[in-house]
Short mmCIF file of C-alpha atoms in Angstrom, two decimals:
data_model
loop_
_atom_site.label_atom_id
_atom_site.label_comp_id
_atom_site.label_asym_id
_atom_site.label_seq_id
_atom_site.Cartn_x
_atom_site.Cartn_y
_atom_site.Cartn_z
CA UNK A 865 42.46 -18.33 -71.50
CA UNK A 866 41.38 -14.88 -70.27
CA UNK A 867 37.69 -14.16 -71.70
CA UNK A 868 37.07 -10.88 -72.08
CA UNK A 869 35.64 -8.19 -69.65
CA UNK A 870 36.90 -10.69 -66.84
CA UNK A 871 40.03 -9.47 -64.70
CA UNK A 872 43.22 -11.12 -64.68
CA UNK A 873 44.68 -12.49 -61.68
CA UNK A 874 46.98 -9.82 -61.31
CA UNK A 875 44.10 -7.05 -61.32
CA UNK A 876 42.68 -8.92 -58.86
CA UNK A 877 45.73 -9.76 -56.48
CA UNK A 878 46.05 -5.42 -56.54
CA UNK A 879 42.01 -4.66 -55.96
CA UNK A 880 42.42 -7.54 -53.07
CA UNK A 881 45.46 -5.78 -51.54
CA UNK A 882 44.06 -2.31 -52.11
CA UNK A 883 41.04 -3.32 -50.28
CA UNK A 884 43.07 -5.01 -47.42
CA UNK A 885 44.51 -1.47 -46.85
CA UNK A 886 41.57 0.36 -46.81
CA UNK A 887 40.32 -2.41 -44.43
CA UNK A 888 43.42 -1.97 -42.10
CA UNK A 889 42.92 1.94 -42.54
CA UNK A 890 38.80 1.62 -41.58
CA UNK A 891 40.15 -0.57 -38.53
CA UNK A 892 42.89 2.07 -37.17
CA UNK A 893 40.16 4.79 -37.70
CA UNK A 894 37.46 2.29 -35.53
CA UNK A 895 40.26 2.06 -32.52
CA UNK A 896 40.66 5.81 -32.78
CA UNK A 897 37.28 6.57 -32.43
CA UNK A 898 36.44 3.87 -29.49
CA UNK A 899 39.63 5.01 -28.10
CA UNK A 900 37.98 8.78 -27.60
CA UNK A 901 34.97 7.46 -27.03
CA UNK A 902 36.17 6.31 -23.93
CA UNK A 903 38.18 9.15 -22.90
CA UNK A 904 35.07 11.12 -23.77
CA UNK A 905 33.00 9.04 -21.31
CA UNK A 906 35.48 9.10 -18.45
CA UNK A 907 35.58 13.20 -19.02
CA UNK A 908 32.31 13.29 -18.56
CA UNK A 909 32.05 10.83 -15.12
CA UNK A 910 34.65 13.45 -14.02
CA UNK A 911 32.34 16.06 -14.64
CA UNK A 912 29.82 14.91 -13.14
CA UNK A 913 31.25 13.25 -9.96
CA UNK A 914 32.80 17.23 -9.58
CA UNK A 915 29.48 18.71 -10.21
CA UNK A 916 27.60 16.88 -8.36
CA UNK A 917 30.18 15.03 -5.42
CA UNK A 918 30.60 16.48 -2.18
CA UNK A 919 32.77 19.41 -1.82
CA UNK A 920 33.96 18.58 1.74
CA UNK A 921 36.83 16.83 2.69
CA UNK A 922 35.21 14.86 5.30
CA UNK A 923 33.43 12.82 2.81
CA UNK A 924 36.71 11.33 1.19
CA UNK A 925 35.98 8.01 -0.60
CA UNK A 926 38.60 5.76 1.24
CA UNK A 927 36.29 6.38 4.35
CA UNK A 928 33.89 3.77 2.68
CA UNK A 929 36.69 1.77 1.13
CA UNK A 930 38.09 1.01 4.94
CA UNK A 931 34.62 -0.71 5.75
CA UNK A 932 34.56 -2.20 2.82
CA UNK A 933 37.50 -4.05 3.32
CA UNK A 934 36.72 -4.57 6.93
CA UNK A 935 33.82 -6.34 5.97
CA UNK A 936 35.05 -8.65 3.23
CA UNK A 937 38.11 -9.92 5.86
CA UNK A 938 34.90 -10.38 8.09
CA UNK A 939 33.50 -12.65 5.36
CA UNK A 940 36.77 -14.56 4.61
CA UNK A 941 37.34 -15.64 8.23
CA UNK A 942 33.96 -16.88 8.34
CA UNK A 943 33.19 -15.07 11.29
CA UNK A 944 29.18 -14.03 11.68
CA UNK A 945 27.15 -11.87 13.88
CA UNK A 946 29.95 -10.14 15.18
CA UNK A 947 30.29 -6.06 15.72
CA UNK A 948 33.69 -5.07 14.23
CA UNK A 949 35.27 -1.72 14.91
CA UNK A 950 35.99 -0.03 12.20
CA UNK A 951 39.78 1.63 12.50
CA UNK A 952 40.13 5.29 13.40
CA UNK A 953 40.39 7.63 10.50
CA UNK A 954 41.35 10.29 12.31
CA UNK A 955 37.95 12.42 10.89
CA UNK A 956 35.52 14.05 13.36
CA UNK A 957 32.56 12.62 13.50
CA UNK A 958 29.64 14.16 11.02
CA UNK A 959 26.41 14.98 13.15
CA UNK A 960 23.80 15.71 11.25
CA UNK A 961 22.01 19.56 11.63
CA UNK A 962 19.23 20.34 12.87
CA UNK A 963 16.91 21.73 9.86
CA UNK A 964 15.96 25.51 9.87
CA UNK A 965 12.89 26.52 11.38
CA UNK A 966 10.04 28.24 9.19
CA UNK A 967 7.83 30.89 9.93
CA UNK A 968 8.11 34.19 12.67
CA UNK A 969 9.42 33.50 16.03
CA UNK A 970 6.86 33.63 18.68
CA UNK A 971 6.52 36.29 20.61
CA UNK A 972 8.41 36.52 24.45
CA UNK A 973 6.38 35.00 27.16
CA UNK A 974 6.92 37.56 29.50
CA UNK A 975 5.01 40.30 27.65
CA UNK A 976 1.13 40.96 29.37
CA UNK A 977 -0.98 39.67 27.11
CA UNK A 978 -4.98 40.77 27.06
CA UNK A 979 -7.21 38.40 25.41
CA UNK A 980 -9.64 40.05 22.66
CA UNK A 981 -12.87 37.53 21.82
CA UNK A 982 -14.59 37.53 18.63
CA UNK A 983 -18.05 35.45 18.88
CA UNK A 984 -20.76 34.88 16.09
CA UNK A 985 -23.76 36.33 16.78
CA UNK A 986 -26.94 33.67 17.73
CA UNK A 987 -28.82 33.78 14.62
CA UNK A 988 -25.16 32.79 12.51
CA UNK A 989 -24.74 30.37 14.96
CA UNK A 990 -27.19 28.25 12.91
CA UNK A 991 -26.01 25.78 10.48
CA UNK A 992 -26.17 26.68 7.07
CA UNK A 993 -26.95 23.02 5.58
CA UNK A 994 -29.73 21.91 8.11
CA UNK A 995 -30.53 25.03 10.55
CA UNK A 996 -29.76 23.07 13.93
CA UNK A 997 -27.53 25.21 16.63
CA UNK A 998 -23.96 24.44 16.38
CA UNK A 999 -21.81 24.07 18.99
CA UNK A 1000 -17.97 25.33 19.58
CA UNK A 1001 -15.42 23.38 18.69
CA UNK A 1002 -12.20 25.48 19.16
CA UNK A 1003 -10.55 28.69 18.78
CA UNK A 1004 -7.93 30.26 16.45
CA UNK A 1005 -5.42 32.40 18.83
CA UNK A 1006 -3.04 34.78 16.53
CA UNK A 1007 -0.85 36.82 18.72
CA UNK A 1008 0.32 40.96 17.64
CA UNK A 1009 2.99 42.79 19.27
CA UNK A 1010 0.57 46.07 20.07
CA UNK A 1011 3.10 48.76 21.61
CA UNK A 1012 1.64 51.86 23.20
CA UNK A 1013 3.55 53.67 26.37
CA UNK A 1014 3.65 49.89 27.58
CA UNK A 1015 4.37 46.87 25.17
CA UNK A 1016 1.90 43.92 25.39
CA UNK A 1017 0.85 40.92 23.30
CA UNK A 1018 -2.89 41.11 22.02
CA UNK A 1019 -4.25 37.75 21.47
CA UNK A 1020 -6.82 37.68 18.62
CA UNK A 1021 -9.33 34.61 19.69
CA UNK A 1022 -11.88 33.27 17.28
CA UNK A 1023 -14.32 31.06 18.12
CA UNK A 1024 -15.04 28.07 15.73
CA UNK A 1025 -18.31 26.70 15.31
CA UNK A 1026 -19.62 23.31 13.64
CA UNK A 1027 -23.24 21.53 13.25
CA UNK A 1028 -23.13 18.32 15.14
CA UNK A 1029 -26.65 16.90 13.46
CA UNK A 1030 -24.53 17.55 10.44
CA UNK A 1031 -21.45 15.97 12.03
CA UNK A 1032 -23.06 12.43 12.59
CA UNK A 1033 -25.83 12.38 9.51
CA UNK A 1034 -24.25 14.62 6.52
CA UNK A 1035 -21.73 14.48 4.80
CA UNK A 1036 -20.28 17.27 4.65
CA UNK A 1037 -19.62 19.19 8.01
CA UNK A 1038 -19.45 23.19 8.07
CA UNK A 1039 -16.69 25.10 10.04
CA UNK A 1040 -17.75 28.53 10.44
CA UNK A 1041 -15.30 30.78 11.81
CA UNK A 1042 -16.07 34.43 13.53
CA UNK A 1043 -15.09 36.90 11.60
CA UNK A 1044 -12.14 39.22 12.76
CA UNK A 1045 -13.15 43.44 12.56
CA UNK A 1046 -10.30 45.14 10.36
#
């Protein structure tokens, strides 16, 4: 009863095993490779948690765990609004450092210090938007350590100038600043 070009049961019984094989095979190989896929992963959280982690010993992760577990007993007694005390780790306390401090040093405050002005002259005391007189507004002090037989602080004082017509109906409001000599 076997037409022909059609498979006998047998043939079929052996492609059906072989393929159950190759299926068991494909399915080891899968585990393998999900299996390193993982380890792969966790190598790389390693990495990155020594790259990138805190170095010091005083930031040890049980620190955290401690007040973790404080606060869940906390929550499964019930108890709210309470201040727990954490238990002693035996750690010194962090404090936190002051930043560093940018720029020069200013110079001592006992060092004589002369005061050298630098004005406009009165026709650049004008405004340059509307011609109206300005009026001083400040100074800009810079400070040099000028050492001859004596040392002594020279402060460099600029007057600053602005156009109060301009102030309260323009805009725009120029600063003019006297020039310092080389």
């Amino acid at each position: 009863m076997n037409r022909t070009g059609e498979p006998s049961v047998a043939e079929l019984m052996a492609q059906l095993a072989a393929n159950a094989a190759e299926i068991a095979a494909l399915k080891a190989e899968k585990e393998a490779l999900s299996a390193r896929v993982v380890k792969l992963e966790e190598e790389l959280e390693l990495a990155r948690l020594h790259r990138f982690a805190p170095k010091s010993e005083k930031h040890v992760d049980r620190l955290f765990d401690e007040a973790e577990q404080v606060a869940n007993e906390d929550e499964a007694s019930g108890e709210d609004g309470e201040v727990v005390d954490l238990p002693e780790t035996g750690f010194a306390t962090i404090e936190k450092p002051e930043g560093k401090k940018r720029g020069r040093k200013p110079l001592p405050e006992h060092l004589p210090r002369e005061r050298v002005e630098y004005d406009l002259a009165d026709g650049q005391k004008a405004c340059p938007c509307c011609r109206h007189q300005m009026h001083r507004m400040g100074e800009a002090v810079t400070e040099q350590l000028h050492i001859e037989v004596k040392a002594k602080v020279l402060q460099n004082v600029r007057f600053k100038y602005a156009c109060r017509h301009c102030d309260r109906t323009g805009i725009n409001t120029p600063v003019v600043l006297a020039p310092m000599p080389a």
